[in-house]
Each structure stands twice: as structure tokens, then as C-alpha cells.
mmCIF file of C-alpha atoms and ligand atoms in Angstrom:
data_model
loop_
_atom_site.group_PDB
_atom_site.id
_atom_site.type_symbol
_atom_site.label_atom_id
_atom_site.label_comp_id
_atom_site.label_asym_id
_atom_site.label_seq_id
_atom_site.Cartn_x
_atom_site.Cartn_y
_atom_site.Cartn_z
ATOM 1 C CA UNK A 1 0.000 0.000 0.000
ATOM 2 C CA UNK A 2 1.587 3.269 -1.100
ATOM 3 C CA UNK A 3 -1.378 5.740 -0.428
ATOM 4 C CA UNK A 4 -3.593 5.810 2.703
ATOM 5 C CA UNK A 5 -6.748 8.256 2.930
ATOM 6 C CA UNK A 6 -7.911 8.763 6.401
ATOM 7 C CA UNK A 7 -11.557 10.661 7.414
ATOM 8 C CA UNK A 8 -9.366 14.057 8.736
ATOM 9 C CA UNK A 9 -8.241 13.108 11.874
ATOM 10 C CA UNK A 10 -9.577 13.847 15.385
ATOM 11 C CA UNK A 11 -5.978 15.248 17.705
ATOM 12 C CA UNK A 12 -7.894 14.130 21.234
ATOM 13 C CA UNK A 13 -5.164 15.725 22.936
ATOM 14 C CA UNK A 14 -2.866 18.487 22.190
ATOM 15 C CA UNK A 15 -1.060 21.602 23.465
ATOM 16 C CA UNK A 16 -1.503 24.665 21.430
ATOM 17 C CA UNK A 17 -0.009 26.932 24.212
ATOM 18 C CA UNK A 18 -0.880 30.775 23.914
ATOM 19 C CA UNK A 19 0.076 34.151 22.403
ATOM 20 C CA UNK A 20 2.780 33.892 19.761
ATOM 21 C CA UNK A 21 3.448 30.336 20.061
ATOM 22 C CA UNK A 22 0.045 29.988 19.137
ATOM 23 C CA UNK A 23 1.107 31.558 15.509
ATOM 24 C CA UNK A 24 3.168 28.312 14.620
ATOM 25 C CA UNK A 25 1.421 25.847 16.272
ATOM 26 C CA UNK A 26 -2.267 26.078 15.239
ATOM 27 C CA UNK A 27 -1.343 25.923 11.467
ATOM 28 C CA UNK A 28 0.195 22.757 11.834
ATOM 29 C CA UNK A 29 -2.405 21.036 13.849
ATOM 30 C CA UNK A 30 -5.134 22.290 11.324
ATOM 31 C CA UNK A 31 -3.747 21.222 8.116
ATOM 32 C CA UNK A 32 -3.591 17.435 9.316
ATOM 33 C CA UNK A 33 -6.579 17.378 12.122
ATOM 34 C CA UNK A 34 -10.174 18.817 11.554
ATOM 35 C CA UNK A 35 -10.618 18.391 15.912
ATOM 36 C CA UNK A 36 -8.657 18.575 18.427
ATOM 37 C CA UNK A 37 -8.959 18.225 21.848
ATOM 38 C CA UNK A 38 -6.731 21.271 23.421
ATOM 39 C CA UNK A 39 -5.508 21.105 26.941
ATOM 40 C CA UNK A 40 -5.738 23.701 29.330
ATOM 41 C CA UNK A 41 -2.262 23.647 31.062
ATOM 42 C CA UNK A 42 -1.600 27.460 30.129
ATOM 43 C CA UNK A 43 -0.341 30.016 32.711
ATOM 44 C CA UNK A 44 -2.548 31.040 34.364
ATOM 45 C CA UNK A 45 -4.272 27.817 33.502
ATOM 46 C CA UNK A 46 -8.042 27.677 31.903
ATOM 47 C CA UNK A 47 -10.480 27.237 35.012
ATOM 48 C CA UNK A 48 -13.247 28.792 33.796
ATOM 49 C CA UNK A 49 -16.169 28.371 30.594
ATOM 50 C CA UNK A 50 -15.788 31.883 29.950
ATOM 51 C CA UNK A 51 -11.491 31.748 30.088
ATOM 52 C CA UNK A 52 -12.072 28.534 27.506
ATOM 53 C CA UNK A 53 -14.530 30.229 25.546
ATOM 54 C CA UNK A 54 -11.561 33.419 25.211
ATOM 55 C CA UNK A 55 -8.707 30.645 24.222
ATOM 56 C CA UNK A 56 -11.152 29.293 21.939
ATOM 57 C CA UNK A 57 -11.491 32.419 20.308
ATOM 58 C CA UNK A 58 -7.547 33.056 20.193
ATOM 59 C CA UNK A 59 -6.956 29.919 18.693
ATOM 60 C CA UNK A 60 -9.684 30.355 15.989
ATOM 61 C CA UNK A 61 -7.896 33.643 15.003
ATOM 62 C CA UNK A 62 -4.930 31.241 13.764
ATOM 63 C CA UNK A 63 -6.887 28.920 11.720
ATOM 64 C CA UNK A 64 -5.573 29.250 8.109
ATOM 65 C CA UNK A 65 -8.616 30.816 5.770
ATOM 66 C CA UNK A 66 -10.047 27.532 4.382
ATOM 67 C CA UNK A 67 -9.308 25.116 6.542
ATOM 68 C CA UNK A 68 -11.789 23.433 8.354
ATOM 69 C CA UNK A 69 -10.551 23.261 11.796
ATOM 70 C CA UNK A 70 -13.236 22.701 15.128
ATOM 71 C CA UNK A 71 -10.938 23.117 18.629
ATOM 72 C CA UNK A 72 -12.712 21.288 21.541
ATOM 73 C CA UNK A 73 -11.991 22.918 25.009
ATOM 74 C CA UNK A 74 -11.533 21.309 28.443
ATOM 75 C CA UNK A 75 -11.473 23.183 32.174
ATOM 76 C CA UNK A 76 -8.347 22.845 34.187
ATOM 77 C CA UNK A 77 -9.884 20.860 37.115
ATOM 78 C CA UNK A 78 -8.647 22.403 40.874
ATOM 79 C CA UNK A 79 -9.751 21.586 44.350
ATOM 80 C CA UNK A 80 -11.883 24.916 44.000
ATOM 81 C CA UNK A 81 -13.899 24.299 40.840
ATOM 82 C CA UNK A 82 -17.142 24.214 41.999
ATOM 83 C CA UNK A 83 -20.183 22.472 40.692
ATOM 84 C CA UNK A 84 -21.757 25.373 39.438
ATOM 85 C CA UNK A 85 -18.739 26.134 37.153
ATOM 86 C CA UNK A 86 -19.013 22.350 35.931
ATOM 87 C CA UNK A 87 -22.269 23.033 34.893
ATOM 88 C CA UNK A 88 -21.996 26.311 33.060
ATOM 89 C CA UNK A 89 -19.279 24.457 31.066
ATOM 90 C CA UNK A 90 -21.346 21.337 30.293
ATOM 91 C CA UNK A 91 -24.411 23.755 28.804
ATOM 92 C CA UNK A 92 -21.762 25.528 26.608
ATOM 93 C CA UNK A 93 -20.853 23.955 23.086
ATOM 94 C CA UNK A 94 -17.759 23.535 22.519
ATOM 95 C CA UNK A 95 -16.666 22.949 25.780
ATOM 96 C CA UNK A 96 -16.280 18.586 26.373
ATOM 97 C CA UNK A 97 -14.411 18.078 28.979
ATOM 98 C CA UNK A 98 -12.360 18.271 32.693
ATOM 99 C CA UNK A 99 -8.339 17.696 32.964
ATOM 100 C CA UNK A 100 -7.517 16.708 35.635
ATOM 101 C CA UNK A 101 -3.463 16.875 36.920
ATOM 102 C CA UNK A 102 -2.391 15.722 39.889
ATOM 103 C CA UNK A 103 -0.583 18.626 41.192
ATOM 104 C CA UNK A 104 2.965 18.959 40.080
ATOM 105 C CA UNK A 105 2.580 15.836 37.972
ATOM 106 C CA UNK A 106 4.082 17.715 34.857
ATOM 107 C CA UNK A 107 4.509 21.118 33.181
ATOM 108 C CA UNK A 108 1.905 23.925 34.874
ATOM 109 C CA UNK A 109 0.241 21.581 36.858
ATOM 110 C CA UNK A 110 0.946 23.654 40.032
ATOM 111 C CA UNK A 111 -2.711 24.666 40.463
ATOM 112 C CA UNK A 112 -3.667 20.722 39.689
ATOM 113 C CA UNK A 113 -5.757 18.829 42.122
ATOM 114 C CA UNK A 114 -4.077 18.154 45.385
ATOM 115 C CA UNK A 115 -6.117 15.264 46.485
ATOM 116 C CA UNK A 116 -9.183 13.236 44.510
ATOM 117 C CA UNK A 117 -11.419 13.786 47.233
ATOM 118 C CA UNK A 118 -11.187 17.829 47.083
ATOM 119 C CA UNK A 119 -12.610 17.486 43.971
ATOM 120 C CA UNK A 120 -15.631 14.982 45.003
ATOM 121 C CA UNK A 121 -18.248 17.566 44.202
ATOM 122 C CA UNK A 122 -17.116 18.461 40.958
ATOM 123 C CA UNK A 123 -16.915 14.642 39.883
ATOM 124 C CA UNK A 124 -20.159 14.253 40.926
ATOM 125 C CA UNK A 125 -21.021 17.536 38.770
ATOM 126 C CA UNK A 126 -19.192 16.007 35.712
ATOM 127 C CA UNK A 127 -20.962 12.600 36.056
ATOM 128 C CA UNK A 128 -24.591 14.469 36.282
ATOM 129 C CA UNK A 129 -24.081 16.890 33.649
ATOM 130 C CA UNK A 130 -22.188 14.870 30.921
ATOM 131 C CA UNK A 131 -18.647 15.860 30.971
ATOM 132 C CA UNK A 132 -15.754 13.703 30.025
ATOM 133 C CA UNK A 133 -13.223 13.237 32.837
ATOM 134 C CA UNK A 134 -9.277 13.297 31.233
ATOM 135 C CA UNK A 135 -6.851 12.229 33.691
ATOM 136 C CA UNK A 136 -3.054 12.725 33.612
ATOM 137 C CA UNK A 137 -2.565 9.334 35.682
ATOM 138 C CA UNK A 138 0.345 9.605 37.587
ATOM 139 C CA UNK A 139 1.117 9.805 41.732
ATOM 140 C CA UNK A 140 3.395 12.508 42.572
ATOM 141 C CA UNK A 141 4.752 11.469 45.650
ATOM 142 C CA UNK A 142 8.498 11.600 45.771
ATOM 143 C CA UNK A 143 8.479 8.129 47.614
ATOM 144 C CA UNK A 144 7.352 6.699 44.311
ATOM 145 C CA UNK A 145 9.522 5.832 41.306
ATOM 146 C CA UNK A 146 9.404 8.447 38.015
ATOM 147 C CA UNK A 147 8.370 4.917 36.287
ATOM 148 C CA UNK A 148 5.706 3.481 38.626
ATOM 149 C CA UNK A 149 4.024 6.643 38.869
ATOM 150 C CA UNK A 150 1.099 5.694 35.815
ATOM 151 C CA UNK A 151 0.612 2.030 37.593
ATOM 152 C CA UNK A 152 0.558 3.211 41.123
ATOM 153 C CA UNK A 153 -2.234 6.119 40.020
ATOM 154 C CA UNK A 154 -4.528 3.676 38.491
ATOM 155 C CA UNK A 155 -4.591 1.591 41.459
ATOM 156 C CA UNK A 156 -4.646 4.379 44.112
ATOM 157 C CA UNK A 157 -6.955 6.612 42.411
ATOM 158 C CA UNK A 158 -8.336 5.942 39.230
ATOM 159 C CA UNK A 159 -10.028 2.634 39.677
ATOM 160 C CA UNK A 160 -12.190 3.954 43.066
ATOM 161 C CA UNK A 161 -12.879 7.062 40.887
ATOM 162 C CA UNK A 162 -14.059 4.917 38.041
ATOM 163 C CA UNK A 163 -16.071 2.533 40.572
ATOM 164 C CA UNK A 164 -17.438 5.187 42.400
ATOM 165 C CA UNK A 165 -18.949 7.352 39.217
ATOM 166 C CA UNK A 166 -20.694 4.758 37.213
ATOM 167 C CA UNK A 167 -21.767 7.375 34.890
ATOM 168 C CA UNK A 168 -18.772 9.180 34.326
ATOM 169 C CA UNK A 169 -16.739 8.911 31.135
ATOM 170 C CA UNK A 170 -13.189 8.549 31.570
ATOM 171 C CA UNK A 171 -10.222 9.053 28.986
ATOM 172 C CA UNK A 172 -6.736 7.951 30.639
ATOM 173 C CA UNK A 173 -4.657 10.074 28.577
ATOM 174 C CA UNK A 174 -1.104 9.055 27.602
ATOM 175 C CA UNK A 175 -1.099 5.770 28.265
ATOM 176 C CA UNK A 176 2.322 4.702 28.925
ATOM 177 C CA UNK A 177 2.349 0.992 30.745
ATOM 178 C CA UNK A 178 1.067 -2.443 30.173
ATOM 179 C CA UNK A 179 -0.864 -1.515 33.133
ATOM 180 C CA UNK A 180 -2.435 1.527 31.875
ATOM 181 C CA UNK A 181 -3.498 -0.743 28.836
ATOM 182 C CA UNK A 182 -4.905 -3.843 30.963
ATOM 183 C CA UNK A 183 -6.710 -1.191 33.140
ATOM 184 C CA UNK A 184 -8.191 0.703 30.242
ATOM 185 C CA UNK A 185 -9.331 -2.628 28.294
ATOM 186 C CA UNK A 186 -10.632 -4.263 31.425
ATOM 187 C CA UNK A 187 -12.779 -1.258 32.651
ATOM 188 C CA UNK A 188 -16.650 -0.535 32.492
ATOM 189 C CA UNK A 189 -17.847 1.087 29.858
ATOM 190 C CA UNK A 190 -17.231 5.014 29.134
ATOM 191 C CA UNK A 191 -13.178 4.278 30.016
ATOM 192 C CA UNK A 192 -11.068 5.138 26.960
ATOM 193 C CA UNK A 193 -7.457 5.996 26.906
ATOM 194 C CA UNK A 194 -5.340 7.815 24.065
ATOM 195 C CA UNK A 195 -1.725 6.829 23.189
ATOM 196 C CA UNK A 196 1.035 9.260 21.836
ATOM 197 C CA UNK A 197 3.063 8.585 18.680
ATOM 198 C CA UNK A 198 6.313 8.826 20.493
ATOM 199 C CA UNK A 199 5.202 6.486 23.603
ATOM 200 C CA UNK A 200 4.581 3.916 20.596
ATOM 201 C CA UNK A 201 7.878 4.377 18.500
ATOM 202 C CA UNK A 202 10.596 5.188 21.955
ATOM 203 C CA UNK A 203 11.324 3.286 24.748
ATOM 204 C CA UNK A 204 13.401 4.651 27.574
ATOM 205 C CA UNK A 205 16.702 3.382 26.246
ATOM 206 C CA UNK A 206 16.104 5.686 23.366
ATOM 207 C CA UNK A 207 16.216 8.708 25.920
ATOM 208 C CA UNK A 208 19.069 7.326 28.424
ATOM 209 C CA UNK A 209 21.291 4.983 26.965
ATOM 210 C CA UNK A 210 24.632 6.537 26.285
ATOM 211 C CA UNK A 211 23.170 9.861 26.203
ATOM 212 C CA UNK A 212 19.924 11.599 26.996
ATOM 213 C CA UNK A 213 17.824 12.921 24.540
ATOM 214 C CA UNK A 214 16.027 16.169 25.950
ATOM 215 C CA UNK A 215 13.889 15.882 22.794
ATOM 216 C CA UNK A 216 12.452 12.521 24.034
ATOM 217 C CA UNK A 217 11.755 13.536 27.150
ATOM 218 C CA UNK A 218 7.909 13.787 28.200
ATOM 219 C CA UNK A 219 6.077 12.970 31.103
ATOM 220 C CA UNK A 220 4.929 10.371 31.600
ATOM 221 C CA UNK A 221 8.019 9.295 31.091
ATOM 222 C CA UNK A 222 9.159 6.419 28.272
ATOM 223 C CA UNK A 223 8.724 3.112 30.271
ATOM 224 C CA UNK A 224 10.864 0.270 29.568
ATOM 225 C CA UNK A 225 10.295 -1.719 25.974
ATOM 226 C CA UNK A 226 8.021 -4.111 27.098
ATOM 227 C CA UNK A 227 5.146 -1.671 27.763
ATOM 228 C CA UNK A 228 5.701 -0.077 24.043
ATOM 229 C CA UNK A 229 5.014 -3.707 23.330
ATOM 230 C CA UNK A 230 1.811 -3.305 25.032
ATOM 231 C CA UNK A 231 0.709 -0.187 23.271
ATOM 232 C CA UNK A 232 1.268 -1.213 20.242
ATOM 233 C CA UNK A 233 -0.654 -3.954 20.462
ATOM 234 C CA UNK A 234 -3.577 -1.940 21.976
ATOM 235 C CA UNK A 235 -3.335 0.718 19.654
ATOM 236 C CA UNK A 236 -3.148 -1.667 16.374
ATOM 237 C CA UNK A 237 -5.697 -3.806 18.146
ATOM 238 C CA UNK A 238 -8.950 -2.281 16.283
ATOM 239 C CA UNK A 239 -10.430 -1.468 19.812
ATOM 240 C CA UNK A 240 -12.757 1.404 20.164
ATOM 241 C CA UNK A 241 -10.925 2.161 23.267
ATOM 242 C CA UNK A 242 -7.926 3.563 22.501
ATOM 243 C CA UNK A 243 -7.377 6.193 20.061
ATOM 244 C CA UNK A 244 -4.814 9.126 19.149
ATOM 245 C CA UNK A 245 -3.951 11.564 21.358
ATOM 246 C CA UNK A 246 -0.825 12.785 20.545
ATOM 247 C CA UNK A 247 0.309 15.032 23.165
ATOM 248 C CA UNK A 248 2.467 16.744 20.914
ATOM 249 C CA UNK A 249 3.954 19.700 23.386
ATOM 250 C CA UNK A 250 5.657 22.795 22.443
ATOM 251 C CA UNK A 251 8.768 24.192 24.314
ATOM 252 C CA UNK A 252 11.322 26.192 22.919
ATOM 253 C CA UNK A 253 14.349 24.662 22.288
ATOM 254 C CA UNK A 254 16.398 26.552 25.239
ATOM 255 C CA UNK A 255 13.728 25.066 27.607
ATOM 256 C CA UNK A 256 14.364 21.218 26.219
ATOM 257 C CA UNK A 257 18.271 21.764 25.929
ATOM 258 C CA UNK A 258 19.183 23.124 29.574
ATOM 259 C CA UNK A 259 19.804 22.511 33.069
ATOM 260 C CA UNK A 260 16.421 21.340 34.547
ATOM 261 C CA UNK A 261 14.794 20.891 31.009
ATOM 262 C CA UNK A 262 10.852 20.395 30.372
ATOM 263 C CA UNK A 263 8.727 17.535 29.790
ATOM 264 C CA UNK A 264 7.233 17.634 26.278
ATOM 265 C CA UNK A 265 7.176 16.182 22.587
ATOM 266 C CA UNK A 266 6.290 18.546 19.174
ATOM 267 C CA UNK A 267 4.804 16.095 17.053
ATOM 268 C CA UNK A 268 1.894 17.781 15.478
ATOM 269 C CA UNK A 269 3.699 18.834 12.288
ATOM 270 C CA UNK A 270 4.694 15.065 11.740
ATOM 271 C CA UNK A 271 2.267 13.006 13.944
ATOM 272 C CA UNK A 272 0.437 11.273 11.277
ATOM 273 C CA UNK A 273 3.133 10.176 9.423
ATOM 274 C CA UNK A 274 4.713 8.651 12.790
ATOM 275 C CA UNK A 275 1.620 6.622 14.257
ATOM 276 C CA UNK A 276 1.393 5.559 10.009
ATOM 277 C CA UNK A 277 4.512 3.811 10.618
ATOM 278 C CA UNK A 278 3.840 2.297 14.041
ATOM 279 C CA UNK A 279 0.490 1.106 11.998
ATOM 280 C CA UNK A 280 2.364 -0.456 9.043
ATOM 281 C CA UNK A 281 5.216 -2.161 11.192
ATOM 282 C CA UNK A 282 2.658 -3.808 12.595
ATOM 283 C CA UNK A 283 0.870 -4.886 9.512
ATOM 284 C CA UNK A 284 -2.257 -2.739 10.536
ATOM 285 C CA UNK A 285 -2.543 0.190 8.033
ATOM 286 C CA UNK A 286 -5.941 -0.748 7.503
ATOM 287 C CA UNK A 287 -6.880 0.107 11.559
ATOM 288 C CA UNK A 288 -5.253 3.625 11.674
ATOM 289 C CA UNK A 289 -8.118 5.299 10.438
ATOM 290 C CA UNK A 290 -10.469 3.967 13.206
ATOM 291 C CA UNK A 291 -7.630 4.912 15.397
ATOM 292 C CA UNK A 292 -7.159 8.560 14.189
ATOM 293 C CA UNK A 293 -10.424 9.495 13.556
ATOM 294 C CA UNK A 294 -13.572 7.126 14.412
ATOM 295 C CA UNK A 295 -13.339 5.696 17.499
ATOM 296 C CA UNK A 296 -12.705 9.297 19.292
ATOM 297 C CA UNK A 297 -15.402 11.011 17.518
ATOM 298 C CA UNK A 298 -17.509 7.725 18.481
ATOM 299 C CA UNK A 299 -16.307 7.927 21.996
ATOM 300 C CA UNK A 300 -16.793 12.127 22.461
ATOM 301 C CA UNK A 301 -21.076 11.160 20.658
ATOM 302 C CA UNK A 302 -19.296 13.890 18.140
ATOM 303 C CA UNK A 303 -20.403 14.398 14.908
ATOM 304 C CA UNK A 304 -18.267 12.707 11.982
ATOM 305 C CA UNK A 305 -16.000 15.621 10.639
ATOM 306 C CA UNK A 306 -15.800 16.538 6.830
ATOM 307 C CA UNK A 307 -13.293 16.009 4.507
ATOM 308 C CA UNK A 308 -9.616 13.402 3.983
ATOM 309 C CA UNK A 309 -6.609 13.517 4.586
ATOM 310 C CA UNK A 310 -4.074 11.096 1.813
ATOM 311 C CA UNK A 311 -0.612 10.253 3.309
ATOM 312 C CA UNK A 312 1.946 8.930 0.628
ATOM 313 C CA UNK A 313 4.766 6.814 0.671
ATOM 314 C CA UNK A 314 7.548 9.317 -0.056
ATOM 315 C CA UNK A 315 10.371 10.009 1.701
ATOM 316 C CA UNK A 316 11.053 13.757 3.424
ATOM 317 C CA UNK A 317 13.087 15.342 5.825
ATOM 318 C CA UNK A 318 11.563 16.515 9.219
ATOM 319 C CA UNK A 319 12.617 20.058 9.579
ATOM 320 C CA UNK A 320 15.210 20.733 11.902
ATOM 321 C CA UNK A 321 13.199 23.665 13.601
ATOM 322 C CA UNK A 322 10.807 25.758 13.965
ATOM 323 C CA UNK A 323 9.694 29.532 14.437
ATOM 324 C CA UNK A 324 8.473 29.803 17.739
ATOM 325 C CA UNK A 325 8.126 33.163 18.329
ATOM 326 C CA UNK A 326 11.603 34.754 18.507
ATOM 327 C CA UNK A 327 13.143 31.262 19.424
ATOM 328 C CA UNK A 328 13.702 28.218 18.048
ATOM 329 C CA UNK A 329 10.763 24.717 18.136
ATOM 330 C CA UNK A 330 12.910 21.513 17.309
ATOM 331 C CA UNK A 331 10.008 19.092 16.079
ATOM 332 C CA UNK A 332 10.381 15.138 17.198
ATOM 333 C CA UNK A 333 12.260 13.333 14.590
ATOM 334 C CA UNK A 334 14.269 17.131 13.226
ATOM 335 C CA UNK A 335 16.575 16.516 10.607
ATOM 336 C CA UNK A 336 15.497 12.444 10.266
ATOM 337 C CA UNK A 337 13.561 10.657 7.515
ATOM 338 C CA UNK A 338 10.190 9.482 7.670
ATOM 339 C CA UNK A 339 8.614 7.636 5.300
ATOM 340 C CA UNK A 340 5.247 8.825 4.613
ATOM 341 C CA UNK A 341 3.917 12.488 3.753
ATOM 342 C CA UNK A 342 0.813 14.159 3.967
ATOM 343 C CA UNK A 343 -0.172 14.218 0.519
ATOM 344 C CA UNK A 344 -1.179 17.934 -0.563
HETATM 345 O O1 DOR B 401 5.339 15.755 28.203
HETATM 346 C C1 DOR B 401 4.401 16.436 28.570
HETATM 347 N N1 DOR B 401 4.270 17.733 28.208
HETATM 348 N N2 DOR B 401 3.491 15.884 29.363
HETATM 349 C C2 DOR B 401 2.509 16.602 29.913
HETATM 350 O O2 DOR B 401 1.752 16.048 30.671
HETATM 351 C C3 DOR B 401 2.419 18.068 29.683
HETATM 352 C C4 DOR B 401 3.083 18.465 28.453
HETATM 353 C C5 DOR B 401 3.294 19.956 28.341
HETATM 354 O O3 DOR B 401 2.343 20.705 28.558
HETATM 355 O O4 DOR B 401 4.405 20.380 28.045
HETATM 356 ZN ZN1 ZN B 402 -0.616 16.555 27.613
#
């Protein structure tokens, strides 16, 4: 197979950031995705319908003229949202969703929830009124391991939160482990989970051994190459439950290549040629288009979105940066060869 045409894909979680960065990264994430899920880590972080509503807006403004591009919004979830905020977002279109981060799980997650049951009430909200529950699942206790973190949450947290809201629909984002996978296909209904291209092509030898690779580094971190094993096979499995989020994260390049660098992976330029080759090494080109685009929209009751996207077999070059602003965006795979190309 040398051509594959996907129904435009559906991003069910990305970081657009804010102001100028905003410039790059929208235009990239709207030529290959008609929806996109867009996280609300920003600083100060998106806690309120009305401060989604104004991102919304501001991310619109970048949408290239003709291009067909729907961003879905989600509420930063802290111990003080209060039900009535929960509800003023559920009654507002194009609002879908609560993240929640454990506080100081990952980057801006300061004002993140401190413990699940501050935020009873507003789960409670969410499971009433209809809106999706994403979790970043990791403990952040320094007494547990950077690579036990996912597990540990699932079993602390996740599974009483899933038990105890029957109704709520749950999207473990980023899943990283074997056990993230077994948890997510083993759950009730309404428990999804999306999985990054770069948790399915790296394991943590590609960031550590010999060297470390700042570029590679995300959080949750690349687990050992077993549990890629495991999300591959969940991702290329053809269930409705997992589908592609890709996480794809911004930072300039002096905030990756430094003392004390951040957590994040730019993908959206490339993303759909990556998880395309994850598909076809695993002889599963045929499920990537559920994966990308129909079993989100099926999960989110979302309408199907217009229009194809044709990726080519054709070798290019991944730019080895960006514009971001004044500074410089290195993309995942800069400078390296991948082997199918959004077909224009
Ligand atoms: O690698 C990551 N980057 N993981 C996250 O959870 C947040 C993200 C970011 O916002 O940079
Ligand atoms: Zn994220």
C-alpha cells in the first residue's frame, strides 16, 4: 500500500499553548486534524467556561482561511472548581471536557488537584451533567519511582474514581504501561485511553542509553520496551478504546536543551506520518483510520467531521526547527527521515 486516505483526523489531545506560540502551532495542527482536543495547562491555567470560551477564540484567530478546523476545550480541574462552574461548562458547546493533573505531575500543573477527594463535588457535577473526565494518571509522591508513577495512580486513584462514578466517562490520557493498557481494556464502559506517537515508536533506552535525549523527554516518562510492546498492540488492536492523542507539546528549544529541562514532545507537524509507521510495522494500516479518527469522535457522541486527509509513501526530511516566536521549536524526529507524507 503506497497511499492511505484517512476521514481528517480527530488530535484528542494536544497543546496549542498561547500568544505567539500559538502563531506556529495552530497551522500545523489544522492542516492534518479537523478536531482537536486542546488542553488547558496554560499560565494562568483555563479554570473557567468563559477563560475557555476566550482561548477558543484566540486559537480560531490562527486557523488558516479555508481550513476546516473545530478546537474542543476542556477546564483545568482544581480543588476549588465548583459544581456550578461544571455546569456552566457542560451547557456551553464547545466545551467537552475536565483535565484533571495531579498537582505537580508535569509542566503547569501547580494549580492541579491536590487530592481526589477535594474534587468529590465536581466529579459528581461532571458525572450528572455529561462531561468527560481526562486524567493525567500519575502519583506525585516523591516516595514513588518516576516509572511506577502511571501504575501506582490507576490503582490508588483511578479505579475507586471509576467505581465510584458509574456514569462518568473517563479518557486515561497518555497511556504509557502495560498496566495503563490492561486497566483501560478491562474497565466498564465510558473508560477510553489515548496513546502518543512517540510512547509507541521510543522506549526509555532511546532517551538514556549513552546519552539523553532532551527531545524525548515527556512525562509520563518512556517506560521500559516491554510496555511499548503493550501499546502497540492496543493501539493496532482495532479497539474502540484507545485512540490518538498525541500530546504533541511545544517548548522552545532553550527550555528542552538546559539545566532542569521540560517535559514535552512537538509532534503535530509530523504526527500522522509517525503513528502511520507504528500502523504499518505492525501490519495494521488498515486500523489507523479507526484509530485517528472514528473511534474518538464515536467515543466524544461527536459528529463525523468533513473532509480526507491522503498520506503517501515518499520520503522527506523533518525540519530541523521551527519559528516559535523569537526562538527556536525543534520538532520530534528534526533533521530524520520518515517515510510517509501528507499528501497535498
Ligand atoms: O510531556 C508532557 N508535556 N506531558 C505533559 O503532561 C504536559 C506536556 C506539556 O504541557 O508540556
Ligand atoms: Zn498533555
Amino acid at each position: 500500500m503506497d497511499v492511505i486516505t484517512l476521514r481528517r483526523p480527530f488530535d484528542a489531545h494536544v497543546h496549542l499553548r498561547d500568544g505567539v506560540a500559538l502563531e506556529t502551532v495552530v497551522p500545523h495542527v489544522a492542516r492534518d486534524f479537523g478536531r482537536a482536543l486542546v488542553m488547558p495547562n496554560l499560565t494562568p491555567p483555563v479554570t473557567t467556561t468563559d477563560g475557555a470560551l476566550a482561548y477558543r477564540d484566540r486559537i480560531l484567530a490562527q486557523v488558516p482561511s479555508g481550513v476546516d478546523f473545530e478546537p474542543l476545550m476542556a477546564l483545568y480541574l482544581t480543588d476549588a472548581t465548583t459544581p456550578e462552574e461544571i455546569e456552566r461548562a457542560a451547557a456551553t458547546p464547545g466545551v467537552v471536557a475536565v483535565k484533571l493533573y495531579p498537582a505537580g505531575a508535569t509542566t503547569n500543573s501547580d494549580a492541579g488537584v491536590t487530592s481526589i477527594e477535594r474534587v468529590a463535588d465536581a466529579l459528581v457535577a461532571m458525572e450528572e451533567h455529561g462531561l468527560l473526565l481526562l486524567v493525567h494518571g500519575e502519583v506525585t509522591r516523591d516516595d514513588v519511582d518516576v516509572f511506577d508513577r502511571e501504575a501506582r495512580y490507576l490503582d490508588e486513584v483511578l479505579a475507586p474514581v471509576v467505581e465510584k462514578h458509574a456514569r462518568l466517562k473517563v479518557v486515561l490520557e497518555h497511556v504509557t504501561t502495560a498496566q495503563g493498557v490492561d486497566f483501560v481494556k478491562s474497565a466498564r464502559d465510558g473508560v477510553a485511553g489515548t496513546i502518543t506517537a512517540h510512547h509507541l515508536l521510543y522506549h526509555r533506552n532511546h532517551l538514556l542509553a549513552g546519552r539523553i535525549r532532551p527531545h524525548l523527554y515527556c512525562l509520563p516518562i518512556l517506560k521500559a520496551a516491554p510496555h511499548r510492546e503493550a501499546l502497540i498492540e492496543a493501539a493496532t488492536s482495532g479497539s474502540p478504546r484507545f485512540f490518538l492523542g498525541t500530546d504533541s507539546a511545544p517548548h522552545p528549544r532553550g527550555a528542552k536543551e538546559c539545566h532542569e529541562g521540560c517535559a514535552g514532545c512537538y509532534t503535530s507537524p509530523t504526527a500522522l506520518a509517525l503513528y502511520a509507521e507504528v500502523f504499518e510495522a505492525a501490519g495494521a494500516l488498515g486500523r489507523l483510520d479507526d484509530f485517528a479518527s472514528g473511534f474518538a469522535t464515536a467515543f466524544y457522541g461527536l459528529d463525523p467531521i468533513d473532509g480526507e486527509v491522503t498520506l503517501r509513501r515518499e520520503e522527506w526530511t523533518v525540519p530541523a526547527t521551527y519559528a516559535l516566536g523569537a526562538e527556536e521549536l525543534v520538532p520530534l524526529r528534526a533533521n530524520e527521515t520518515l517515510t510517509w507524507r501528507r499528501a497535498d
